[in-house]
Coordinates of C-alpha atoms and ligand atoms in Angstrom, one line a residue:
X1 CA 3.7 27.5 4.1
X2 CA 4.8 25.4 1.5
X3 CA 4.5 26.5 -2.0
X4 CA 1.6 25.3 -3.9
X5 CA 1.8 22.2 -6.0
X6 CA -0.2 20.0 -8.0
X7 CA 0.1 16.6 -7.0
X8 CA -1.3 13.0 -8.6
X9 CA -1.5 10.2 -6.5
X10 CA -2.8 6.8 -7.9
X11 CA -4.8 4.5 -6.3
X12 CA -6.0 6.6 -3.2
X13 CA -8.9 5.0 -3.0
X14 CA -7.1 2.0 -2.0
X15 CA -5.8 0.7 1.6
X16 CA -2.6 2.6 1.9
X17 CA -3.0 5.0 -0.8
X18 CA -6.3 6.5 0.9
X19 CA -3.8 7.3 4.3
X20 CA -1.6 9.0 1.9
X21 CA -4.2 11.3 0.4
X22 CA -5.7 12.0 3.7
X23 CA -2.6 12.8 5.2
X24 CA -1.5 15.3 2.2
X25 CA -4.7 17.1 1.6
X26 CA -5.1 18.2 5.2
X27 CA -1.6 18.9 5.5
X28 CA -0.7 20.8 2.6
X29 CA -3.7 22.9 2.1
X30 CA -1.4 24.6 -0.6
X31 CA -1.2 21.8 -2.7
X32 CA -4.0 20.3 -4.9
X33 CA -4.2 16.2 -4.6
X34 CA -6.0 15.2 -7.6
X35 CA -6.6 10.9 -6.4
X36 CA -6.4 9.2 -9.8
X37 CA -8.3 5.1 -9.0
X38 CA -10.2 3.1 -11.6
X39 CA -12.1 1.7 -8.5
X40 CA -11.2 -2.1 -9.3
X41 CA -12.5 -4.3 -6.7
X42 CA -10.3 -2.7 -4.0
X43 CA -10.7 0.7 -4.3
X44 CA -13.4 2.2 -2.0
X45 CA -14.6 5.8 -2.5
X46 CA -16.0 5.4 1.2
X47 CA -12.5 5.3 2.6
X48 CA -12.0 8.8 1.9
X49 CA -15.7 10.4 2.2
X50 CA -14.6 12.7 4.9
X51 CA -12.7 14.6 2.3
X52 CA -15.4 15.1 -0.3
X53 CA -15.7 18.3 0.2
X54 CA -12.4 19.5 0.6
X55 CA -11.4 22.2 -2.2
X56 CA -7.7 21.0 -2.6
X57 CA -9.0 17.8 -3.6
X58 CA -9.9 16.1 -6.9
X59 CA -10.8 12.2 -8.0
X60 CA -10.8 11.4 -10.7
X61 CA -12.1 8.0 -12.0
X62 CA -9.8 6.1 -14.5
X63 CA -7.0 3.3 -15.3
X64 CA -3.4 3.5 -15.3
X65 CA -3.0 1.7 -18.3
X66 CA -5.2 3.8 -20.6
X67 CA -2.6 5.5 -22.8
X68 CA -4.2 8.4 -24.3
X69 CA -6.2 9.3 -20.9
X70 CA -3.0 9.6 -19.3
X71 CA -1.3 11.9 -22.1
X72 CA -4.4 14.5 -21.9
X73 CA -4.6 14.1 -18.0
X74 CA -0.8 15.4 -17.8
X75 CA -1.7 18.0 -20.3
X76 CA -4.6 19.2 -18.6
X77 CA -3.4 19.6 -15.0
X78 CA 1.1 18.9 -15.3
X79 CA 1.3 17.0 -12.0
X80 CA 4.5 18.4 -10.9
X81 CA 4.5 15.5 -8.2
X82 CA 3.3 11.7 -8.9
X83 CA 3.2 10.1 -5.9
X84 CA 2.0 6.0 -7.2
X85 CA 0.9 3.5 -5.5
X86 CA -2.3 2.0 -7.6
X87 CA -1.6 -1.3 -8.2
X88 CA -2.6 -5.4 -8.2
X89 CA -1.3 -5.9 -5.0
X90 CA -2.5 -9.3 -3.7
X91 CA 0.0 -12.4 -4.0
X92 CA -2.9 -14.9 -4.2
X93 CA -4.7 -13.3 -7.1
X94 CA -1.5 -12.7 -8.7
X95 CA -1.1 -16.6 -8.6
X96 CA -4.5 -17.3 -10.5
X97 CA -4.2 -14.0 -12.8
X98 CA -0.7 -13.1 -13.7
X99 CA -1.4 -11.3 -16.8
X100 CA -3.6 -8.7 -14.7
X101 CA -0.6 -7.8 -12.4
X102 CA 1.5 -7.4 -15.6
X103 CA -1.0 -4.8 -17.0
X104 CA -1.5 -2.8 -14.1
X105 CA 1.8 -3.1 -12.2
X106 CA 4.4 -3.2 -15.5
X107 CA 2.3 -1.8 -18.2
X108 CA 1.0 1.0 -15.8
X109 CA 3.6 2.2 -14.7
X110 CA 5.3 2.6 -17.7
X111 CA 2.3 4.6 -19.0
X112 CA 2.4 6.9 -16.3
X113 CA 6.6 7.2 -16.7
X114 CA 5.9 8.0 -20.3
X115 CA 3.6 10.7 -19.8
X116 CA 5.7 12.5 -16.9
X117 CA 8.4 12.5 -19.4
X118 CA 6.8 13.7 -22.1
X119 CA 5.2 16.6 -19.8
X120 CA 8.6 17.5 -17.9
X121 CA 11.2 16.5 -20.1
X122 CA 12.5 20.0 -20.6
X123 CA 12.5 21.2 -17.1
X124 CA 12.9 18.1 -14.8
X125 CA 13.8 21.1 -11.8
X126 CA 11.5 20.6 -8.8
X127 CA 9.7 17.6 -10.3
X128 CA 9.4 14.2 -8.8
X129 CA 7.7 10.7 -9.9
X130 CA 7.8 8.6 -6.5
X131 CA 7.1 4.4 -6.9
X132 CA 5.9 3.1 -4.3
X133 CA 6.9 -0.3 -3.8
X134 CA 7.3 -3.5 -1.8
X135 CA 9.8 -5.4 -0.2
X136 CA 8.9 -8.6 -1.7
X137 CA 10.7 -7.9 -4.4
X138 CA 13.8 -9.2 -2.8
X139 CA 12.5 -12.4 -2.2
X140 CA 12.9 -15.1 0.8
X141 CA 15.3 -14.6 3.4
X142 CA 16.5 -17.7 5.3
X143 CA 16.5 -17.5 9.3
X144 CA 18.6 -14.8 9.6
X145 CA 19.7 -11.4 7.8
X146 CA 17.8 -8.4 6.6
X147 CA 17.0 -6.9 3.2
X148 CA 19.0 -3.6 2.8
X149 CA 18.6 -1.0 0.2
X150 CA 21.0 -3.1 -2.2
X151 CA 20.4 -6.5 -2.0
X152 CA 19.6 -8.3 -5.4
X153 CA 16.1 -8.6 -6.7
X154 CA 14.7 -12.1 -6.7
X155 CA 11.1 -12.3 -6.8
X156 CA 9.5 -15.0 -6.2
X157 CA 5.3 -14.7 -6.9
X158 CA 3.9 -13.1 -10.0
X159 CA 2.9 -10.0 -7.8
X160 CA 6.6 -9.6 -6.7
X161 CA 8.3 -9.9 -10.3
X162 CA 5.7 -7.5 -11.8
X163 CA 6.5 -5.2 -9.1
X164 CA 10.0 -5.8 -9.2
X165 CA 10.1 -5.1 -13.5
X166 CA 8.0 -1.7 -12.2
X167 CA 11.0 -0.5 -10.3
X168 CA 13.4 -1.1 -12.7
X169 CA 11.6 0.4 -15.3
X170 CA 11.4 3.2 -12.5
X171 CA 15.2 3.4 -12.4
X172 CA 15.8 2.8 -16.0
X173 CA 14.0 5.8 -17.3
X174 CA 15.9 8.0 -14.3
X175 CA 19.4 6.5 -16.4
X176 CA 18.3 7.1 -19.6
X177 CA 16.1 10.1 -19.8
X178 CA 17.3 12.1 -16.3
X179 CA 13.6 11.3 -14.9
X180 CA 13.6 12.3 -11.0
X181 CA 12.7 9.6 -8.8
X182 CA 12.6 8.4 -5.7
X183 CA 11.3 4.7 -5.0
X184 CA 10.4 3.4 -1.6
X185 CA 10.2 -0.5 -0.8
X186 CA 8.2 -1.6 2.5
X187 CA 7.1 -4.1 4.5
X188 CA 3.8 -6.0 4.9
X189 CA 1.1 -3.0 6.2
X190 CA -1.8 -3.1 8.4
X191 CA -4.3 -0.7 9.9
X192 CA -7.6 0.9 9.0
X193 CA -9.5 0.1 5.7
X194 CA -7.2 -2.6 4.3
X195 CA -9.3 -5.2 1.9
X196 CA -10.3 -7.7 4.1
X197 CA -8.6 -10.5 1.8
X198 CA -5.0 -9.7 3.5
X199 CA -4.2 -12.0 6.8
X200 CA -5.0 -9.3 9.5
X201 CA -8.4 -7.7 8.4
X202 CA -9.7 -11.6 6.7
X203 CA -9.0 -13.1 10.4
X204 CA -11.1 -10.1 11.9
X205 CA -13.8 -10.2 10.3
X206 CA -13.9 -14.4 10.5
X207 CA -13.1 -14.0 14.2
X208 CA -16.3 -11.9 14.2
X209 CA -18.0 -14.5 12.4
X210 CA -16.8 -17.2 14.0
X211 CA -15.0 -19.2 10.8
X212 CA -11.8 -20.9 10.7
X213 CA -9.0 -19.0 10.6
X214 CA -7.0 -20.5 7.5
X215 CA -3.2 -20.7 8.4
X216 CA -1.7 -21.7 5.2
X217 CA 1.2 -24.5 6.0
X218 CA 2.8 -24.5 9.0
X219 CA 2.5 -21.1 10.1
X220 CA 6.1 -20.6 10.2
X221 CA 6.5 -18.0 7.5
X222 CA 7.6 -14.5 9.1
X223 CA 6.4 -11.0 7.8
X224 CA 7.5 -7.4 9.2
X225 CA 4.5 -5.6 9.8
X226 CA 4.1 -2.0 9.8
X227 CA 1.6 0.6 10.9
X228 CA -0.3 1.8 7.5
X229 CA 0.3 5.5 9.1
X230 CA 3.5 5.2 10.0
X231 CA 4.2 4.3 6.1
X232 CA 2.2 7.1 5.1
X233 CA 4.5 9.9 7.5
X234 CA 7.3 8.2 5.7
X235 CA 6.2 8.8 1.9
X236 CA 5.7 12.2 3.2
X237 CA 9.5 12.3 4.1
X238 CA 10.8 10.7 1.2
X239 CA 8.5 12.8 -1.1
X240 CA 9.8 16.0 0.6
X241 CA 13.5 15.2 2.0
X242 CA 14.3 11.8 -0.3
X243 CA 17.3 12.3 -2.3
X244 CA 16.5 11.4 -5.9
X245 CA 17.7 8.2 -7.4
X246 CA 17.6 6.6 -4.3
X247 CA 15.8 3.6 -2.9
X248 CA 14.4 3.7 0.5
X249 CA 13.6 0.6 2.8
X250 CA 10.8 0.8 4.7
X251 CA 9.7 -1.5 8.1
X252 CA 8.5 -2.0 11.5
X253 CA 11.2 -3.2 13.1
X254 CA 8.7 -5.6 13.8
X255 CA 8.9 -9.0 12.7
X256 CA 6.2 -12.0 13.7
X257 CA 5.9 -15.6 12.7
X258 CA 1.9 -15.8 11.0
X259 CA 1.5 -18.1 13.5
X260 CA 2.4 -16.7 16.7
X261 CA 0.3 -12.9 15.0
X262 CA -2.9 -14.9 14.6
X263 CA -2.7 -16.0 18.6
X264 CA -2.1 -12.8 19.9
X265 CA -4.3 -11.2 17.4
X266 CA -6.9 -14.2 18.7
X267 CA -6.1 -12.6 22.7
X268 CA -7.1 -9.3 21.9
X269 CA -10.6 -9.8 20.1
X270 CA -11.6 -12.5 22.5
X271 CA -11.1 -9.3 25.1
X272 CA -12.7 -6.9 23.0
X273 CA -15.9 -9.3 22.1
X274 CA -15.8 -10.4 25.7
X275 CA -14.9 -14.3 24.8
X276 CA -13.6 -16.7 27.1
X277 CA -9.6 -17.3 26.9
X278 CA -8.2 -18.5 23.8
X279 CA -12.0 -19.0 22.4
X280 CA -10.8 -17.5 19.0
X281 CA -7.7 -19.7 18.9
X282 CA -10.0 -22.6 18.1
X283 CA -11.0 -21.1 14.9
X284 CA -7.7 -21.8 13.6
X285 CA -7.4 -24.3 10.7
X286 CA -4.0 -25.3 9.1
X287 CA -4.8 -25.4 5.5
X288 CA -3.1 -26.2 2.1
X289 CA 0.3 -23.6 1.7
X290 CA 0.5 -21.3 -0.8
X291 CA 2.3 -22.2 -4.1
X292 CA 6.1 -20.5 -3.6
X293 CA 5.2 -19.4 -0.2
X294 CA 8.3 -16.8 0.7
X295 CA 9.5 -18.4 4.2
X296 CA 11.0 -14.8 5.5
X297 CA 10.3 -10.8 4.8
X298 CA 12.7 -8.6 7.3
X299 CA 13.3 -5.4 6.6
X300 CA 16.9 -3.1 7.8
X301 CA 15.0 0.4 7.9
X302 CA 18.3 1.6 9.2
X303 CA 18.5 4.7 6.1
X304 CA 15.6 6.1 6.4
X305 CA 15.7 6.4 10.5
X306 CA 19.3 7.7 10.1
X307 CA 18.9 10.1 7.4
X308 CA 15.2 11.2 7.2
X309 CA 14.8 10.5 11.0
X310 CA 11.7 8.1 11.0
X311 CA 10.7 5.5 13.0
X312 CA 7.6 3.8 13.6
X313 CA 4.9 6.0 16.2
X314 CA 3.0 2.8 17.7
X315 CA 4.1 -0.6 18.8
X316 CA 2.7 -3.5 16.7
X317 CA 0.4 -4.3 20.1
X318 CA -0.7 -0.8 20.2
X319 CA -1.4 -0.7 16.1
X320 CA -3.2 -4.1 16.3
X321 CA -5.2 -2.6 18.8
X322 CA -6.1 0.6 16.8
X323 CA -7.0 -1.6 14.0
X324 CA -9.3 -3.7 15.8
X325 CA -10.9 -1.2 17.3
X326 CA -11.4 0.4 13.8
X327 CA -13.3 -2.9 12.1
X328 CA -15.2 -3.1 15.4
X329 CA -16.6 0.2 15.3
X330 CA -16.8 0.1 11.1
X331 CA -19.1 -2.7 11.1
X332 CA -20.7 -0.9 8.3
X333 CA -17.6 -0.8 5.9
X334 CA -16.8 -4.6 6.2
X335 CA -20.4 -5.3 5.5
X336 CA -20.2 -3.1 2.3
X337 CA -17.2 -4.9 1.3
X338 CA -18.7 -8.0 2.0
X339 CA -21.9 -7.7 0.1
X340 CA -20.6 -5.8 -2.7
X341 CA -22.5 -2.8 -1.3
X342 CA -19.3 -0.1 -1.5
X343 CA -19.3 -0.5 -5.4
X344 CA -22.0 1.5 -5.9
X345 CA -20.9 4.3 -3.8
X346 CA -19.4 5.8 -6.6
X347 CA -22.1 6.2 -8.8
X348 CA -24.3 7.5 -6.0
X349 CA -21.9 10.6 -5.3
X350 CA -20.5 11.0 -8.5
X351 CA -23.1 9.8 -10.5
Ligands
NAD1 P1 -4.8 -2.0 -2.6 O1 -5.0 -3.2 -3.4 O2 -5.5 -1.8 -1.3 O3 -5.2 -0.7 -3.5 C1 -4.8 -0.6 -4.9 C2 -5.6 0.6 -5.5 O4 -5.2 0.7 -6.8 C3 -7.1 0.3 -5.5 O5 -7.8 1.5 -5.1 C4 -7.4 0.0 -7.0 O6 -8.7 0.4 -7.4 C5 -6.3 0.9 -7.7 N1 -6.0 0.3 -9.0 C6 -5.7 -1.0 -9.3 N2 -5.5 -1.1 -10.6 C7 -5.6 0.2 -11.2 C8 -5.5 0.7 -12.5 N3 -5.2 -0.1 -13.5 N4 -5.6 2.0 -12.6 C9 -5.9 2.8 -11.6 N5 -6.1 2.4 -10.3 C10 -5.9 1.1 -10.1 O7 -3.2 -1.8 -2.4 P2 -2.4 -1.3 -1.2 O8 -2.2 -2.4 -0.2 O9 -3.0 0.0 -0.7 O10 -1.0 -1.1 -1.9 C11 -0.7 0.2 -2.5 C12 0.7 0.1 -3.1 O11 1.6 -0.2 -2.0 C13 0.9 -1.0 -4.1 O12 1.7 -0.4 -5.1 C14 1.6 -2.1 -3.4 O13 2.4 -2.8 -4.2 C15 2.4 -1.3 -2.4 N6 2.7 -2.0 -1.1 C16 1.7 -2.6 -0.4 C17 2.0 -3.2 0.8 C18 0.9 -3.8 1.7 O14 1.2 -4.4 2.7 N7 -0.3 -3.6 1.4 C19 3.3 -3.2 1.3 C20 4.3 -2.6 0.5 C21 4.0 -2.0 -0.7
TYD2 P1 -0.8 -11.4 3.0 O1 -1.6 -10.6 4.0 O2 -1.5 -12.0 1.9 O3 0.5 -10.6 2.6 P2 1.8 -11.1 1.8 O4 1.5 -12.4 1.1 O5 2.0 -10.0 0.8 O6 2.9 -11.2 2.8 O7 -0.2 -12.7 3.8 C1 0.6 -12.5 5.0 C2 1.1 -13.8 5.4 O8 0.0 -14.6 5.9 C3 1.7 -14.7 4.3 O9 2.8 -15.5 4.9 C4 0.6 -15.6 3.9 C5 -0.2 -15.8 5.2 N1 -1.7 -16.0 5.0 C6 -2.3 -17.1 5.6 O10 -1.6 -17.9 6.3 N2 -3.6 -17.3 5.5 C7 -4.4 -16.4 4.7 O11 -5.6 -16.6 4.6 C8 -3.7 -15.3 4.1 C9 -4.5 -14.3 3.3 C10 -2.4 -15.1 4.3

């Protein structure tokens, strides 16, 4: 059995983060995962209900940014392992509130740097502070080529370039204070109890409801989607087997034009809801682009699958179908998000 470890992830009650708590507190009953969320509007304590009760869990209810709370939380418990994901991470807020990406994404980040220092900085052995990150930071690739592991950074939307400064602040404080890291950069996600104000869960839930489908431009922009729990078995890796001071690239080998993802995610709720033949495709409305749009996101994911020996578990038809199947049968949790309802979950368990 692994030896025991005290571990803080941040933002677990979020889309991806709430896989990755999941996944480490029932597979390392040894550790203690203490889920660190200030419950903005896309943290849900619902997501992770099923592990209320579990006694190598904690959450804890508070924000990245808040200095002092941060020093005493890394006195009180010395995370050994930071495992950080919370985050602003929508590029359409980011483009009507860049400020709040800045404080969360840069200013957070740094906070939470500053106090693994300070906690570790005599005996950095067996200690690890791992970024989570996303491949936008690279930018727009034309129609062809792939983002490795070292091309440049050249962020395009406010979301990107505050995530972007995160990892180099990230690297900077491995240069100039020996910090161990590890930083991982992937592809667009999808799965399971993801916000429904991304493009896969937003079109479910209209298909549902019958609204248009808002296709911004053309539809000719391409994203590589992955699997949200095939990205969490690989932070797993990296946390475990990542050499530090490296960068991993994350993806799905899986690239679609938005386009061409909405149709054949159109095909397989009209069989689900039992709808004639391209009865969902109707719903689709070409609408205004958005500003600085990022034509191309395609991930090489070449390292990881040679060195850490991952690769994506389902195929994106088979993952699509999972998640479907998920908001179908969790008509409850959409509802919640939808009227607000999942807000007060916290105070009713927590008080
Ligand atoms: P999300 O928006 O679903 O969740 C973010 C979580 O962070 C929420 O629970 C929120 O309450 C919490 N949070 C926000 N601000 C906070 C603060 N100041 N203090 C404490 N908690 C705060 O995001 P996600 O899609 O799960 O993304 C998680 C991470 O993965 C982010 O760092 C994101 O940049 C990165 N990422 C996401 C994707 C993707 O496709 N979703 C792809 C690659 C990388
Ligand atoms: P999104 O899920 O917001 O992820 P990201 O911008 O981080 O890649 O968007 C995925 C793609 O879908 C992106 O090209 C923008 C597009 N999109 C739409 O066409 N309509 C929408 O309503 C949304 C939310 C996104």
């Amino acid at each position: 059995m692994s030896r025991s470890k005290t571990i803080l992830i941040t933002g677990g009650a979020g889309f991806i983060g709430s896989h990755v708590v999941r996944l480490f507190v029932q597979k390392y009953p040894n550790y203690h995962i203490y889920n660190l969320d200030a419950l903005t509007y896309a943290g849900n304590l619902e997501n992770l209900s099923d592990l209320e009760n579990q006694p190598n869990y904690t959450f804890i209810k508070g924000d990245i940014t808040d200095e002092l709370f941060i020093q005493e939380l890394f006195d009180t418990y010395k995370f050994e392992g930071v495992i950080h994901l919370a985050a602003e991470s929508h590029v359409d807020r980011s483009i009507t509130d860049p400020l709040a990406f800045v404080k969360t994404n840069v200013i957070g980040t740094i906070v939470l740097l500053n106090a693994f220092k300070d906690c570790w900085k005599d005996d950095f052995e067996d200690k690890l502070f791992y970024h989570i990150s996303t491949d936008e930071v690279y930018g727009t690739l034309g129609e062809t080529g792939l983002f490795i592991e070292t091309t440049p950074y050249d962020p395009n939307s406010p979301y990107s370039a505050s995530k972007a400064s995160s990892d180099h602040f990230v690297r900077a404080y491995g240069e100039t204070y020996k910090l161990p890291y590890v930083i991982s950069n992937c592809s667009n996600n999808y799965g399971q109890n993801q916000f429904p104000e991304k493009l896969i869960p937003l079109f479910i839930n209209n298909i549902i409801n019958n609204k248009p489908l808002p296709v911004y431009g053309d539809g000719n922009y391409t994203r590589d989607w992955l699997y949200v729990k095939d990205h969490a078995i690989a932070i797993d890796l990296i946390f475990h087997k990542g050499k530090q001071g490296e960068t991993y690239n994350i993806g799905g080998f899986n690239e679609w034009k938005n386009i061409d993802l909405v149709k054949l995610l159109c095909k397989q709720m009209d069989q689900k809801l039992n709808r004639a033949s391209k009865a969902s495709e109707q719903l689709i409305t070409f609408v205004k682009d958005r500003p600085g749009h990022d034509l191309r996101y395609a991930i090489d994911a070449s390292k990881i699958k040679n060195e850490l020996s991952w690769e994506p578990s389902v195929t994106f038809e088979q993952g699509l179908e999972l998640t479907i199947d998920w908001y179908l049968n969790n008509k409850r949790w959409l509802a919640n998000i939808i009227n607000g309802a999942y807000q007060a979950y916290y105070q009713k368990q927590y008080g």
